[in-house]
Amino acid sequence: MAADSAAPLILEVEPSANDPGRFCWFIRDRDHVVRQSCYSLASEVEARTEGLAALQEAAALLRDSR
C-alpha cells in the first residue's frame, strides 16, 4: 500500500479486493473514505495517476469551502 498526502487528505492505492491483479484508489480524511475509484484499474501506476487527479480536485474543493 502506498500513500500520498495533500493535507489533511491522503491518497491510498491498494490491490483490488474483487479483481486480482488490478488496483483501486481511495482518498481518506483521517479514517473516513471521502472518495474512491468507481472501478478497478489495470495497474498501480494508472490507479495512482487517476487518484492524484481526484486528490487535487478534492483538495481544491476543501480549500474553496473554507
mmCIF file of C-alpha atoms in Angstrom:
data_model
loop_
_atom_site.group_PDB
_atom_site.id
_atom_site.type_symbol
_atom_site.label_atom_id
_atom_site.label_comp_id
_atom_site.label_asym_id
_atom_site.label_seq_id
_atom_site.Cartn_x
_atom_site.Cartn_y
_atom_site.Cartn_z
ATOM 1 C CA MET A 1 0.000 0.000 0.000
ATOM 2 C CA ALA A 2 1.361 3.396 -0.979
ATOM 3 C CA ALA A 3 0.153 6.793 0.226
ATOM 4 C CA ASP A 4 0.490 10.424 -0.862
ATOM 5 C CA SER A 5 -0.871 13.303 1.156
ATOM 6 C CA ALA A 6 -2.352 16.720 0.438
ATOM 7 C CA ALA A 7 -3.215 17.839 3.974
ATOM 8 C CA PRO A 8 -5.381 16.539 5.503
ATOM 9 C CA LEU A 9 -6.444 14.213 2.674
ATOM 10 C CA ILE A 10 -4.475 11.052 1.931
ATOM 11 C CA LEU A 11 -4.404 9.036 -1.290
ATOM 12 C CA GLU A 12 -4.028 5.288 -0.921
ATOM 13 C CA VAL A 13 -3.609 2.861 -3.805
ATOM 14 C CA GLU A 14 -4.375 -0.756 -2.968
ATOM 15 C CA PRO A 15 -4.819 -4.041 -4.807
ATOM 16 C CA SER A 16 -8.469 -4.619 -5.680
ATOM 17 C CA ALA A 17 -10.327 -6.873 -3.285
ATOM 18 C CA ASN A 18 -12.586 -8.115 -6.109
ATOM 19 C CA ASP A 19 -10.308 -8.164 -9.177
ATOM 20 C CA PRO A 20 -6.956 -9.908 -8.666
ATOM 21 C CA GLY A 21 -4.090 -8.108 -10.381
ATOM 22 C CA ARG A 22 -5.977 -4.786 -10.555
ATOM 23 C CA PHE A 23 -5.841 -1.701 -8.322
ATOM 24 C CA CYS A 24 -8.175 0.837 -6.690
ATOM 25 C CA TRP A 25 -7.547 4.231 -5.132
ATOM 26 C CA PHE A 26 -9.086 5.754 -2.020
ATOM 27 C CA ILE A 27 -8.970 9.312 -0.687
ATOM 28 C CA ARG A 28 -9.256 9.420 3.074
ATOM 29 C CA ASP A 29 -9.723 12.172 5.608
ATOM 30 C CA ARG A 30 -8.305 10.560 8.714
ATOM 31 C CA ASP A 31 -10.059 7.161 8.836
ATOM 32 C CA HIS A 32 -13.000 8.058 6.566
ATOM 33 C CA VAL A 33 -13.116 7.377 2.832
ATOM 34 C CA VAL A 34 -14.285 10.567 1.123
ATOM 35 C CA ARG A 35 -13.760 9.409 -2.477
ATOM 36 C CA GLN A 36 -12.785 6.191 -4.201
ATOM 37 C CA SER A 37 -12.373 4.787 -7.667
ATOM 38 C CA CYS A 38 -15.616 3.557 -9.206
ATOM 39 C CA TYR A 39 -13.853 0.617 -10.839
ATOM 40 C CA SER A 40 -10.559 -1.213 -10.595
ATOM 41 C CA LEU A 41 -7.672 -0.120 -12.799
ATOM 42 C CA ALA A 42 -5.202 -2.224 -14.762
ATOM 43 C CA SER A 43 -2.039 -1.072 -12.981
ATOM 44 C CA GLU A 44 -0.859 0.609 -9.826
ATOM 45 C CA VAL A 45 0.554 3.468 -11.918
ATOM 46 C CA GLU A 46 -2.807 4.034 -13.632
ATOM 47 C CA ALA A 47 -4.620 3.967 -10.287
ATOM 48 C CA ARG A 48 -2.107 6.410 -8.774
ATOM 49 C CA THR A 49 -2.429 8.791 -11.749
ATOM 50 C CA GLU A 50 -6.230 8.864 -11.564
ATOM 51 C CA GLY A 51 -6.129 9.028 -7.772
ATOM 52 C CA LEU A 52 -3.760 12.011 -7.801
ATOM 53 C CA ALA A 53 -6.101 13.900 -10.137
ATOM 54 C CA ALA A 54 -9.036 13.130 -7.828
ATOM 55 C CA LEU A 55 -6.952 14.135 -4.795
ATOM 56 C CA GLN A 56 -6.185 17.525 -6.367
ATOM 57 C CA GLU A 57 -9.902 18.062 -7.090
ATOM 58 C CA ALA A 58 -10.878 17.082 -3.555
ATOM 59 C CA ALA A 59 -8.177 19.302 -2.031
ATOM 60 C CA ALA A 60 -9.367 22.260 -4.166
ATOM 61 C CA LEU A 61 -12.968 21.692 -3.072
ATOM 62 C CA LEU A 62 -11.879 21.528 0.554
ATOM 63 C CA ARG A 63 -9.754 24.670 0.196
ATOM 64 C CA ASP A 64 -12.555 26.579 -1.575
ATOM 65 C CA SER A 65 -15.109 25.612 1.071
ATOM 66 C CA ARG A 66 -13.144 27.304 3.852
#
